[in-house]
XYZ file of C-alpha atoms in Angstrom:
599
model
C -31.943 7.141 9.205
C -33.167 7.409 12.788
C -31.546 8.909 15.907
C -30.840 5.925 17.471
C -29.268 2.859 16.370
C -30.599 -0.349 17.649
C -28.580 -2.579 20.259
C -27.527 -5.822 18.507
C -29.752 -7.566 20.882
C -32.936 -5.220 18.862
C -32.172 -6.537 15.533
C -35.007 -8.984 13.888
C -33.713 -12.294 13.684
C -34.283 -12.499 9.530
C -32.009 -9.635 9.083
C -28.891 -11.139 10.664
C -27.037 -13.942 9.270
C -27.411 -17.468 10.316
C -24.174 -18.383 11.950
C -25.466 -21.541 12.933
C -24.486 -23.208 9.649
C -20.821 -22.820 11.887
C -21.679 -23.582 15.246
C -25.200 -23.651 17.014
C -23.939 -21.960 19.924
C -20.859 -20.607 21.720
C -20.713 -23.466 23.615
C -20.048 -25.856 20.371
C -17.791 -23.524 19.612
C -15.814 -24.242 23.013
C -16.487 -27.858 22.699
C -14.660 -27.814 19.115
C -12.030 -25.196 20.311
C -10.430 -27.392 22.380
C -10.482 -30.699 20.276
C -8.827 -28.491 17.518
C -6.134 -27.699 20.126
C -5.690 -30.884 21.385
C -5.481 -32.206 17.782
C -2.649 -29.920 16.976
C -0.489 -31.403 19.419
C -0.187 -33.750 17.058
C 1.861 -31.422 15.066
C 5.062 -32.344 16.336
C 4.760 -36.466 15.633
C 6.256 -35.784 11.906
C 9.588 -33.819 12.667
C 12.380 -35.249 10.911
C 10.558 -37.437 9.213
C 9.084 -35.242 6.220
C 11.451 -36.948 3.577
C 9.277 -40.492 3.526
C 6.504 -39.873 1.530
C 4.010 -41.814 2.825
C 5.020 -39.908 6.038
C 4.698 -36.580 4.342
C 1.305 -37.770 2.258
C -0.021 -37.932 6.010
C 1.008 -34.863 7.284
C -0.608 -32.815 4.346
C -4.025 -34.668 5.200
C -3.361 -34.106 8.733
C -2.645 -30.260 8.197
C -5.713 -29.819 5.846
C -8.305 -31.361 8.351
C -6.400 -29.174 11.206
C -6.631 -25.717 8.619
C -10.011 -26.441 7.925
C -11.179 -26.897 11.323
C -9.283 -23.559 12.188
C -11.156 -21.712 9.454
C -14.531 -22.656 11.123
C -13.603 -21.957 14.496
C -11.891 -18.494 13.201
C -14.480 -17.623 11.070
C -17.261 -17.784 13.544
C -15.280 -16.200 16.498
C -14.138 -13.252 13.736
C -18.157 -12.946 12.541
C -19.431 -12.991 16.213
C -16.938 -9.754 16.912
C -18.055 -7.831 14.517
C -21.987 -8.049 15.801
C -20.838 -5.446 18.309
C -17.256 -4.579 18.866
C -18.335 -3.644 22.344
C -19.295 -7.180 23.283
C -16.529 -8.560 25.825
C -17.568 -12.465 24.908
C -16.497 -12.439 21.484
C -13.578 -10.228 21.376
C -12.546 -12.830 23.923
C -12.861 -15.742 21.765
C -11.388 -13.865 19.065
C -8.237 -13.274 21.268
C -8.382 -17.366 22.204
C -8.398 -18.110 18.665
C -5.866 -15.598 17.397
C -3.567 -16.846 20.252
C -4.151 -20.473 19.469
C -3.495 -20.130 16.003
C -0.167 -18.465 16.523
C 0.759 -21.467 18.540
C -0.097 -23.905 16.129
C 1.932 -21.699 13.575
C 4.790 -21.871 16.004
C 4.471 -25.714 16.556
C 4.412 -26.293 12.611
C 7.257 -23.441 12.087
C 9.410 -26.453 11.581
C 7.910 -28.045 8.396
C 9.224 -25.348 5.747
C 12.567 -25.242 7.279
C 12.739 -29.330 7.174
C 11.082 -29.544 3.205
C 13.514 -26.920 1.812
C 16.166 -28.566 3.236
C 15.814 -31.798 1.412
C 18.323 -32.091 -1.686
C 17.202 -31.523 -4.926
C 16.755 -35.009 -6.248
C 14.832 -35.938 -3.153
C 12.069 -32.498 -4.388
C 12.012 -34.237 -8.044
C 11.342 -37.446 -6.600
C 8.351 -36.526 -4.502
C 7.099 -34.085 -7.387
C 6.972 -37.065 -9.673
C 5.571 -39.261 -7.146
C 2.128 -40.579 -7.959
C 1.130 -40.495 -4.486
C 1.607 -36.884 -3.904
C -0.058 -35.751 -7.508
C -3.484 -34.340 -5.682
C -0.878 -31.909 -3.929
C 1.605 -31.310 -6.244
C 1.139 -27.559 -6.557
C 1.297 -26.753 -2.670
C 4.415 -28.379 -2.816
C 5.903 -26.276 -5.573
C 4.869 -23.420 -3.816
C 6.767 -24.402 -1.213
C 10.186 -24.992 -3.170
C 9.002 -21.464 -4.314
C 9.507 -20.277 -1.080
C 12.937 -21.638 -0.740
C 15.042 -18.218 -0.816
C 12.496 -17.238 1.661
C 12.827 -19.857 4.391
C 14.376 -19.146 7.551
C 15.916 -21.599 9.880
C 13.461 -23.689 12.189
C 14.298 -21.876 15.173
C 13.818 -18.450 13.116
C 10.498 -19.648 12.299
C 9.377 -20.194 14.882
C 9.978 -16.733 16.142
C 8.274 -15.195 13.776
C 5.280 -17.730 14.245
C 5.366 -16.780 18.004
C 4.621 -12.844 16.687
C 1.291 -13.174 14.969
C -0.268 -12.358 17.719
C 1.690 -9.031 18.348
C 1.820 -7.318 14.955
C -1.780 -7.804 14.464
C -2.489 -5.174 17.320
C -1.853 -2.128 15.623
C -4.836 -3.367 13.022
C -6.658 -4.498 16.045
C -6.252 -1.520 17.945
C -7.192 0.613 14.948
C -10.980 -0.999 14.416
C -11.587 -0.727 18.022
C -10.500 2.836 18.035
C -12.471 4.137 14.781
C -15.405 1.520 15.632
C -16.044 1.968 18.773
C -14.219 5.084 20.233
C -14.625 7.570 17.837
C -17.485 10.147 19.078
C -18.491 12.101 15.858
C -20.241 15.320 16.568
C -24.129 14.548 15.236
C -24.750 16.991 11.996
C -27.671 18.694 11.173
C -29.659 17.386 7.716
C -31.202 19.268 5.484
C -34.503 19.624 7.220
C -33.141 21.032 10.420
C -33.525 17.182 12.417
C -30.325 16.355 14.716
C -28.663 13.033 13.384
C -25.621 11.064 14.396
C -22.521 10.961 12.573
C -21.179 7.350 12.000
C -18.819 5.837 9.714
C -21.836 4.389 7.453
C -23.649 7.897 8.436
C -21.304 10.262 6.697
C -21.371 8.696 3.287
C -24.974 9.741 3.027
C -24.067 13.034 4.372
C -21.714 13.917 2.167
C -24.544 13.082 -1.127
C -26.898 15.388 0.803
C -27.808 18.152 -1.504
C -27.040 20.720 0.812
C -23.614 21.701 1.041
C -23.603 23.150 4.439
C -24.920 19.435 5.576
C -22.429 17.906 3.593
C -19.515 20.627 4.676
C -20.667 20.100 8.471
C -20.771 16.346 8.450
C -17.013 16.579 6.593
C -15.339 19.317 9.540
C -17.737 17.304 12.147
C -15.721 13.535 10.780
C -12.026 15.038 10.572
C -12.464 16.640 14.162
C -12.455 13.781 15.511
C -9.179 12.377 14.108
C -7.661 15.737 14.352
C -8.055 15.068 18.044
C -7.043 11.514 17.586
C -4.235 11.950 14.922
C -1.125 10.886 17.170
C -2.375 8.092 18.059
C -3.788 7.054 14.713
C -0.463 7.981 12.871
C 1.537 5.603 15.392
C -0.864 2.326 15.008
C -0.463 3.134 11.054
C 3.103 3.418 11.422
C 3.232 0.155 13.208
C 1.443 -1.565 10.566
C 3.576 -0.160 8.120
C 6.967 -1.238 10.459
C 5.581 -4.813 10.416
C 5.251 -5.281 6.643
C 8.711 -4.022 6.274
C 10.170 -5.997 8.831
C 8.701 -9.615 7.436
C 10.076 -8.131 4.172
C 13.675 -8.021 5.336
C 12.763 -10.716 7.264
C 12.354 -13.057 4.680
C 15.078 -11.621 2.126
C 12.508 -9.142 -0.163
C 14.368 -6.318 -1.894
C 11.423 -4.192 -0.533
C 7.749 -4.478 1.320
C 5.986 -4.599 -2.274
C 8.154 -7.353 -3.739
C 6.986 -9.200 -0.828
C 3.641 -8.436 -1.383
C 3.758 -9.218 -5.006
C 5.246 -12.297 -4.301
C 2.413 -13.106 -2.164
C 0.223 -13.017 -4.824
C 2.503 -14.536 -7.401
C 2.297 -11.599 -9.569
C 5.425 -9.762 -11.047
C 5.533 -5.899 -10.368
C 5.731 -4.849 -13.679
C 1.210 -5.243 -12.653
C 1.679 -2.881 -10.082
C 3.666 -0.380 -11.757
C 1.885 -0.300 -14.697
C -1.293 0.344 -13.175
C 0.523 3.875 -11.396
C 2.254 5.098 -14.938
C -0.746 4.096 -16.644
C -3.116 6.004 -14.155
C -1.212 9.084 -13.753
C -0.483 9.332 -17.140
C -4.414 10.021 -17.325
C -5.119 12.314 -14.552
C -5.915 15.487 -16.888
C -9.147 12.900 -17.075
C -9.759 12.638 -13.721
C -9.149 16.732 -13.312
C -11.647 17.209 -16.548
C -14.384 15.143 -14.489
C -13.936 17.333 -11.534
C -14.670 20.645 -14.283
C -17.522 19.292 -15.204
C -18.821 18.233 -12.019
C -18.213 21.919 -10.920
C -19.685 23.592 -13.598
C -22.981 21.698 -13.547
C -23.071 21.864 -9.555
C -22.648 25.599 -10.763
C -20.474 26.070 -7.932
C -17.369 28.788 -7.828
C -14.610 25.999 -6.346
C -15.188 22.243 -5.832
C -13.791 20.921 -2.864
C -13.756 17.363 -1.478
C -17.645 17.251 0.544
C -18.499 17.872 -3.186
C -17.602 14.822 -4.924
C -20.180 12.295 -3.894
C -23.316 14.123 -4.242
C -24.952 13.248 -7.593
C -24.653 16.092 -10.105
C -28.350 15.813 -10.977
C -30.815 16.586 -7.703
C -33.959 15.315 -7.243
C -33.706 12.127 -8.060
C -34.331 9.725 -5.327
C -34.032 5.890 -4.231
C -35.517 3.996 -1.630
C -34.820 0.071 -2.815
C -35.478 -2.261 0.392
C -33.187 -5.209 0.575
C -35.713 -7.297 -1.463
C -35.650 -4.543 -4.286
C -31.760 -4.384 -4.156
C -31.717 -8.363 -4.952
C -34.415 -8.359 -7.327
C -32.056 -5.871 -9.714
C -29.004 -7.377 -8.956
C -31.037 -10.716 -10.234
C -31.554 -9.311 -13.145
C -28.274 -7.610 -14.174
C -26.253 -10.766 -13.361
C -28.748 -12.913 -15.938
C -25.416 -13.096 -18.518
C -24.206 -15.381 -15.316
C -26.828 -18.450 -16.139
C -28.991 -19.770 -13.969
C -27.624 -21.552 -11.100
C -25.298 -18.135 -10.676
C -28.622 -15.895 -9.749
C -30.602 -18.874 -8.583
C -27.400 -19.462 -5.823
C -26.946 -15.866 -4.892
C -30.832 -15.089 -4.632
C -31.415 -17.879 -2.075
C -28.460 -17.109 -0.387
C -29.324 -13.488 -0.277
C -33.406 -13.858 0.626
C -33.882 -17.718 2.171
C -30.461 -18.733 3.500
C -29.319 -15.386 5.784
C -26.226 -15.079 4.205
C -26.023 -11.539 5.157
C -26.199 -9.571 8.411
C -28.120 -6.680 6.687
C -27.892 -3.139 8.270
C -26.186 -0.918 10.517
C -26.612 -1.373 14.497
C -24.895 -0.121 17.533
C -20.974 -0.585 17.753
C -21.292 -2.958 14.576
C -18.266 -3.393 12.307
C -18.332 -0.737 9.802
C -18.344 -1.219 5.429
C -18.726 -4.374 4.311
C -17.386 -7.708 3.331
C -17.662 -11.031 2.477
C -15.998 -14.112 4.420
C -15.299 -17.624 2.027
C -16.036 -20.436 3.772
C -15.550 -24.035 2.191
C -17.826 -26.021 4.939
C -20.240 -23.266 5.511
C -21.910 -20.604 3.442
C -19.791 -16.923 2.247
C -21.200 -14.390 4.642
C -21.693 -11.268 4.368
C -21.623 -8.278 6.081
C -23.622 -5.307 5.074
C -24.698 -1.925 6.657
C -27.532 -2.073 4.365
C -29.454 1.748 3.619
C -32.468 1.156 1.305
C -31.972 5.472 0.254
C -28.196 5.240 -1.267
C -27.909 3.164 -4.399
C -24.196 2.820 -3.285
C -25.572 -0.105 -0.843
C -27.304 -1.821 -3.966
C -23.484 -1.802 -5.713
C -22.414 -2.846 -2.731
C -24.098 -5.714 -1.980
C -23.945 -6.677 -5.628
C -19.682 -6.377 -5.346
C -20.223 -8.483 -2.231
C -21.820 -11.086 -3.722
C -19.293 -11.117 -6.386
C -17.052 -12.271 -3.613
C -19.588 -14.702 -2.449
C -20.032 -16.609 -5.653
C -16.476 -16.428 -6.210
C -16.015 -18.557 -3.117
C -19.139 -20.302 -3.235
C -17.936 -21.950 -6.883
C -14.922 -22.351 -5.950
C -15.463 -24.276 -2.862
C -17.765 -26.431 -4.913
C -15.209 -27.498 -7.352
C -12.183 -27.287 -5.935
C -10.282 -29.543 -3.329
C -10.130 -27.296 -0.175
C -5.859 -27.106 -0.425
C -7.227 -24.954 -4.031
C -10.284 -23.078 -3.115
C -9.069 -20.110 -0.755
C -8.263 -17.933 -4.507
C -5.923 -14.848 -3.793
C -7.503 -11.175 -3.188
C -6.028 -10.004 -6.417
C -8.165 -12.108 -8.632
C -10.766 -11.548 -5.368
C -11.167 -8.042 -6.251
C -12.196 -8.559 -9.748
C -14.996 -11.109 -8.977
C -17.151 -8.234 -6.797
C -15.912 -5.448 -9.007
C -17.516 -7.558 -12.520
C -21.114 -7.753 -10.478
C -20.634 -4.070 -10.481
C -19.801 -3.671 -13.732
C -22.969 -5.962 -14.719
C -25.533 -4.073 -12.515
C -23.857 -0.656 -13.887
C -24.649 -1.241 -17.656
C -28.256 -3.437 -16.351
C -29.461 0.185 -15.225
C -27.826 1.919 -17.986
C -30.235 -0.203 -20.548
C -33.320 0.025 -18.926
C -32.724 3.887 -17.971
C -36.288 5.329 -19.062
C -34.942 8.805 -19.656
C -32.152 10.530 -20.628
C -31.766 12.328 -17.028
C -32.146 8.867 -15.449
C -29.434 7.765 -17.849
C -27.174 10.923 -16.851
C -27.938 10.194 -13.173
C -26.833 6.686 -13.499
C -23.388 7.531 -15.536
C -22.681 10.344 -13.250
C -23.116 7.143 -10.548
C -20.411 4.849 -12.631
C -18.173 7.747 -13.394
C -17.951 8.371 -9.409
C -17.597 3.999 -9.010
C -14.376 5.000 -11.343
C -13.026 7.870 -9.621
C -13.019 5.613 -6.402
C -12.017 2.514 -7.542
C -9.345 3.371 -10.572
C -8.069 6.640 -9.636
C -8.623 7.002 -5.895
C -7.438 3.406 -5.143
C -4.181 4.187 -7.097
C -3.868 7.215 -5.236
C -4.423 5.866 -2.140
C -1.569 2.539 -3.704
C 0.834 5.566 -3.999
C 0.856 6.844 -0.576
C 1.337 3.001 0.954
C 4.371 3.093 -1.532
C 5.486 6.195 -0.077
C 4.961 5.656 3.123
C 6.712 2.479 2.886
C 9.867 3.684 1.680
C 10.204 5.841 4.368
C 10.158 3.098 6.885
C 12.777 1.424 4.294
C 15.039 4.406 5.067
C 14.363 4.254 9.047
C 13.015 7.179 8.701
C 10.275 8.208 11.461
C 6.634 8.165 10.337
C 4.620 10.850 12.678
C 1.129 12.542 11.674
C 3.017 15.209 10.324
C 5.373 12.966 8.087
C 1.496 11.269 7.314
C 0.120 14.350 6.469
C 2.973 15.517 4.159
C 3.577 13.188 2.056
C -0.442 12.581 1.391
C -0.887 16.510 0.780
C 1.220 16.447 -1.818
C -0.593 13.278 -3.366
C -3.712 14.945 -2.923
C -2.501 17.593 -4.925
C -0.908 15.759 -7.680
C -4.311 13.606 -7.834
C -7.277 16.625 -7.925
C -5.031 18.704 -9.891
C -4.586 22.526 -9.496
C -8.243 23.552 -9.482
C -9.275 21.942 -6.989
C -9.622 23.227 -3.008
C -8.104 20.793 -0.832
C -8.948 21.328 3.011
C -6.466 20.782 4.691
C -8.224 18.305 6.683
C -8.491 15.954 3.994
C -4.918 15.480 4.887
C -5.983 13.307 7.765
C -8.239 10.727 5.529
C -4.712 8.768 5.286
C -5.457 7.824 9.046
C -8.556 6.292 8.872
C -8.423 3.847 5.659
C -8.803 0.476 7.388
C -7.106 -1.300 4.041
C -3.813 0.453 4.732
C -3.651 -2.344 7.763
C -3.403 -4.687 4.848
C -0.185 -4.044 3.363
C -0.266 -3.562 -0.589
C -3.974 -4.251 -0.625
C -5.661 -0.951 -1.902
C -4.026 -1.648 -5.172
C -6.276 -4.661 -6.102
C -9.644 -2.543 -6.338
C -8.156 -1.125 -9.344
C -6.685 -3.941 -11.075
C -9.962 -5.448 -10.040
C -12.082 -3.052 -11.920
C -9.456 -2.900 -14.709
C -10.082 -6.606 -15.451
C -13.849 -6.679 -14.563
C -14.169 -3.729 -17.514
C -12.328 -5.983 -19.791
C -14.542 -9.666 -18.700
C -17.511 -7.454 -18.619
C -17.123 -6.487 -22.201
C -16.492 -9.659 -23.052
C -19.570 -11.524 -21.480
C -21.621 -9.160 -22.998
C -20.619 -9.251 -25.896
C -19.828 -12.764 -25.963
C -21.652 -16.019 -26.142
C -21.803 -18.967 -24.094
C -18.294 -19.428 -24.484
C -17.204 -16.153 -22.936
C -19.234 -16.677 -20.248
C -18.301 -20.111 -19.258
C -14.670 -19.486 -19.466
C -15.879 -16.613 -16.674
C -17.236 -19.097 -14.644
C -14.130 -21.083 -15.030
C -11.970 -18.044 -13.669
C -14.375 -18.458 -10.328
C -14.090 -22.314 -10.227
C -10.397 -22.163 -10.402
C -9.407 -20.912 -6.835
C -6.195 -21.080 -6.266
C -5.514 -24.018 -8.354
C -2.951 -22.279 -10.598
C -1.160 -19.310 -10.640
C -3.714 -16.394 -10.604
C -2.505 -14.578 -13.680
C -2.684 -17.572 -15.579
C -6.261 -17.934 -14.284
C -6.863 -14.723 -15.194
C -5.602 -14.898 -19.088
C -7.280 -18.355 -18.989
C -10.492 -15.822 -19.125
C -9.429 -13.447 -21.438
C -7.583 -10.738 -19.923
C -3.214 -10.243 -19.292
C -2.595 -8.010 -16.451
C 0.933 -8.077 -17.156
C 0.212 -5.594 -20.084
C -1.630 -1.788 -19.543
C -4.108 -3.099 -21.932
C -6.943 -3.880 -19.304
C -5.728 -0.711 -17.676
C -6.764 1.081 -20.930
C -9.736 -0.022 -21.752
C -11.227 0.884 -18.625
C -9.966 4.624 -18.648
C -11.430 4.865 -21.878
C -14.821 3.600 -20.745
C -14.045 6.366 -18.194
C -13.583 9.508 -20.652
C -16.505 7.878 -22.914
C -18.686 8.138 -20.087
C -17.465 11.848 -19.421
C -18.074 12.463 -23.127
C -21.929 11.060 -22.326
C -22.657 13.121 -19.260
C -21.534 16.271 -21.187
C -23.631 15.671 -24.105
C -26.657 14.393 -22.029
C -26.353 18.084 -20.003
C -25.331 20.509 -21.951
C-alpha cells in the first residue's frame, strides 16, 4: 500500500484491460454511436403490423442486431467511466448512451402493448409456426408478461423514465467514489496511510485493533456527516422499485423481483427461515472467534482479521492465477486454458486500485467481445485471490455461454450468475484446504472459508432482510429518513450477532453505503449462490466426468430455459431448503474443525 494512488493516466499499459476488442478509440465509438441511433429510427416501420409473421420474424432480427450493437456501445462507455469517475469524457458518453437507450426504449414501448394484444389463437399460431421456432421462448416470455403490460402510451412513459430513476444509483457511486474524504489511519508501524473503500478492508484484518478500530470510526465519520443525503438517494432507489411494482400490477416489490428472475418466492423465503433458524451458529462462530482472539467483547472491526496472526501472503497477480489454475483443474482443460489466457495474455482485467477508480469488483458479459473484469487487485489479502477467482466464475459463465448460445439466450439471469463465481470459490477454498502443509495453515485457511460464509450466507441474508424491511415501509407510504434507516437495521444487527456481541452504534450506518441495495432484491443471490455452489461443488468433486459436464452444461445454457430448471438440470432444486442445508452444515463442520485444530 503506498501513500499515493496513481492517476489513471500512471497505470502500465499490461495491467489495464484491453478495451480495444470494443472500440479502438472514442472516436469509433462516436462513429458507431450515431449509426446505432440512426438505425433505431427504424423502430417505428413495424407498428401495427406485428401480427404477420414474416413481419414480426423481421423485427426480432432487427431488434437483436439493434440490442447487440447497444451492448457494445454501453459496455465500453460504462467500462471507460469506471477508469476514473472523475473523468468528464466518459461520464459524458455514459450520459449519451443512457439517454439514447431510454429513447430507443420509448420508441419500441409499443411492441409489448401491440403482441399481448393479439387474440389467443393468433399467440398459438405464431408459437407453432416453424418460422419463429429459433425464438420461440422470447416469445413466451412475452405472453408471460401479459398481466404485466401496460397500454402503449403507458409504456412509453415509463420508457421515457430510465433515465431519471437511475440517478439516485448514479448519484450514490459518484458520492461514495469520488466524494467521500476518509480521514487517513495510522498502520501498525506508525506510517500515515489513506483510507479508501478498497483501503479499509485491509485495515480492518490488521492485527492491531487500535488500527483496525481507527480505520472503522475514521470510515463511518464520513457517512455520519453524509447520512441525510445518503438515506434520501437510498430511499429513492427503494421508491422506484416499488413504484414499477405497482406499476406493473405486483402484489409487492419482491414478487416483482422474483418474477424477474422467474423464480417462485417460496426460494427467497426459504433461504430467511432456513438462515435464521441457524443463527445460534453464526453467534457460536463469533464465541470462538472471541475466545481465541482472547479478547473481553468482540465487536464488528473484529471480524475480518484472521484468528491466527502471523501468517502472511503476498501472491502477485501471476501467483493468484497460477492457484486459481490449479483449483479449477475438476473444470477440464479448455475451462483453465480459457480463463488463464484471458487472465495473463488477453487483458481481460483492469488489475488494481488507482485514483477515483470504481471501487470492488466485477465482471461485464459480453457476447462480441471478451467478459471484463474489474479488479482492485492487492497481492497481501488472499481475499483478492477469491476474488478474482469468483470473478472469473462470472467470466466463464458468460464466456461459454456466449459460445454456445444464440445471443437472444446467452445474457443468463444474476441468480444462476451468482452461483457460477461463488463455485470458483468453493473450488479454490477446498484446493488450499488439500495442499495445506500444516495443521495451522489448515486452521488459517478454514478460519478464511468460515468468514467467506459469514459474508456470503449469513450476512447477505441479513443484509436480504433489511431490503425487505425497508421495502415494506415504502409499501405503507411510510417515510424512509436515516433515522427510520438506522432503526430498523439496529435491530437486524442485533437479531443477526446475537446478544454477546458489541454493536457500535455506527455500524448502524453500513446500511447506507452497500452499493447492491441500488439493485433491488439483489443481495439475496450471493447466498443462494453459495448455497448451490456448496451443493455443485460437492458434486464435481466427488463426481466423475458426468457431474462435471452436466456443470458445464449449467454455464452453456444462458438463458435458454427457465433458470431453475437449468439449475436442477445440474443437480441442485432451489425450490427446496435442501441446498440451503447442506451448506450450513459445511458451515458448523468447519466450526467443529477450527475448534479441534486450536484447542
Amino acid at each position: 500500500m503506498t501513500n499515493e494512488l496513481k492517476a489513471r493516466a500512471g497505470v502500465a499499459i499490461e495491467d489495464t484491460w484491453d478495451l480495444t476488442r470494443i472500440y479502438a478509440n472514442d472516436d469509433e465509438w462516436r462513429r458507431d454511436f450515431d449509426t446505432w441511433k440512426q438505425t433505431a429510427e427504424g423502430v417505428g416501420k413495424f407498428r401495427g403490423k406485428l401480427a404477420n409473421v414474416d413481419l414480426l420474424l423481421e423485427y426480432l432480427q432487427f431488434d437483436e442486431q439493434l440490442n447487440r450493437q447497444g451492448d457494445r456501445l454501453g459496455v465500453y462507455a460504462f467500462l471507460k467511466s469506471t477508469e476514473d469517475l472523475g473523468a468528464t469524457t466518459y461520464q459524458e458518453l455514459k450520459s449519451a448512451f443512457t439517454l439514447a437507450a431510454s429513447k430507443i426504449a420509448e420508441a419500441e414501448s409499443y411492441v409489448r402493448p401491440e403482441l399481448l394484444a393479439l387474440s389467443d389463437e393468433t399467440w398459438r399460431k405464431m408459437l407453432e409456426d416453424p418460422r419463429l421456432a429459433p425464438w420461440k421462448l422470447t416469445l413466451e416470455r412475452i405472453v408471460r408478461l401479459k398481466p404485466h403490460t401496460l397500454s402503449e402510451s403507458e409504456e412509453r412513459i415509463v420508457a421515457s423514465l430510465a433515465g431519471v430513476v437511475d440517478v439516485p444509483s448514479k448519484t450514490f457511486r459518484l458520492l461514495s467514489d469520488a466524494e467521500t474524504n476518509f480521514k487517513p489511519v495510522q498502520d501498525e508501524n506508525g506510517e500515515t496511510k489513506p483510507l479508501t473503500h478498497e483501503t479499509f478492508q485491509l485495515f480492518l484484518q490488521s492485527p492491531s485493533r487500535e488500527v483496525r478500530k481507527s480505520a472503522f470510526d475514521n470510515f463511518y465519520a464520513e457517512y455520519e456527516a453524509k447520512q441525510n443525503t445518503f438515506a434520501a438517494l437510498l430511499e429513492g432507489s427503494i421508491r422506484k422499485d416499488v413504484f414499477y411494482a405497482r406499476t406493473r400490477g405486483f402484489k409487492n416489490s419482491l414478487d416483482a423481483a422474483m418474477f424477474g428472475e422467474e423464480a417462485p418466492e417460496v426460494v427467497y423465503t426459504n433461504l430467511t427461515t432456513t438462515v435464521r433458524a441457524a443463527l445460534p451458529s453464526l453467534y457460536r462462530y463469533y464465541e470462538l472467534r472471541r475466545k481465541l482472539m482472547g479478547l473481553e467483547e468482540i465487536h464488528f472491526y473484529d471480524v475480518y482479521v484472521p484468528i491466527l496472526s502471523g501468517v502472511k501472503v503476498n501472491n502477485s497477480w501471476d501467483d493468484a492465477v497460477a492457484l486459481i489454475r490449479s483449483a479449477l483443474q475438476p473444470l477440464g482443460q479448455e475451462y483453465v486454458d480459457t480463463l488463464t489466457k484471458g487472465l495473463l495474455e488477453d487483458r481481460w482485467a483492469d488489475k488494481y486500485e488507482n485514483l477515483n477508480k470504481e471501487s470492488g469488483a466485477f465482471s461485464c458479459p459480453g457476447y462480441d467481445f471478451p467478459p471484463y473484469i474489474l479488479m482492485n487487485y492487492k497481492p497481501t489479502a488472499i481475499e483478492s485471490v477469491f476474488t478474482l477467482a469468483h470473478e472469473g466464475g462470472h467470466s466463464m459463465h458468460s464466456w461459454y455461454s456466449a459460445h454456445t448460445q444464440p445471443y437472444r439466450y446467452y445474457d443468463y439471469v444474476i441468480f444462476l450468475a451468482e452461483i457460477a463465481s461463488t463455485f470458483n470459490e468453493q473450488l479454490l477454498a477446498r484446493y488450499l484446504l488439500r495442499t495445506a502443509q500444516d495443521d495451522r495453515m489448515r486452521a488459517w485457511i478454514i478460519n478464511r472459508e468460515l468468514d467467506s460464509f459469514r459474508a456470503t450466507l449469513f450476512r447477505q441474508t441479513m443484509f436480504a432482510e433489511f431490503e425487505f424491511r425497508t421495502h415494506e415501509i415504502a409499501e405503507a407510504d411510510q417515510p424512509l429518513t436515516a433515522s427510520t434507516f438506522r432503526t430498523v437495521y439496529r435491530e437486524i444487527l442485533n437479531e443477526y450477532f446475537g446478544d454477546d456481541f458489541v454493536i457500535d452504534k455506527s455500524l448502524e450506518l453500513e446500511c447506507l453505503r452497500i452499493p447492491h441495495f441500488y439493485r433491488g432484491y439483489y443481495v439475496y443471490k450471493y447466498a443462494t449462490g453459495l448455497s448451490a455452489a456448496v451443493s455443485l461443488a460437492d458434486r464435481v468433486l466427488s463426481g466423475g466426468e458426468r457431474e462435471r459436464d452436466e456443470y458445464l452444461g449449467f454455464l452453456k445454457a444462458g438463458c435458454s430455459a427457465p433458470p431453475l430448471d437449468i439449475l436442477r438440470a445440474a443437480g441442485v432444486d432451489m425450490e427446496r431448503p435442501d441446498p440451503i442445508k447442506i451448506a450450513l452444515d459445511r458451515f458448523n463442520s468447519l466450526v467443529d474443525e477450527l475448534e479441534r485444530l486450536l484447542a
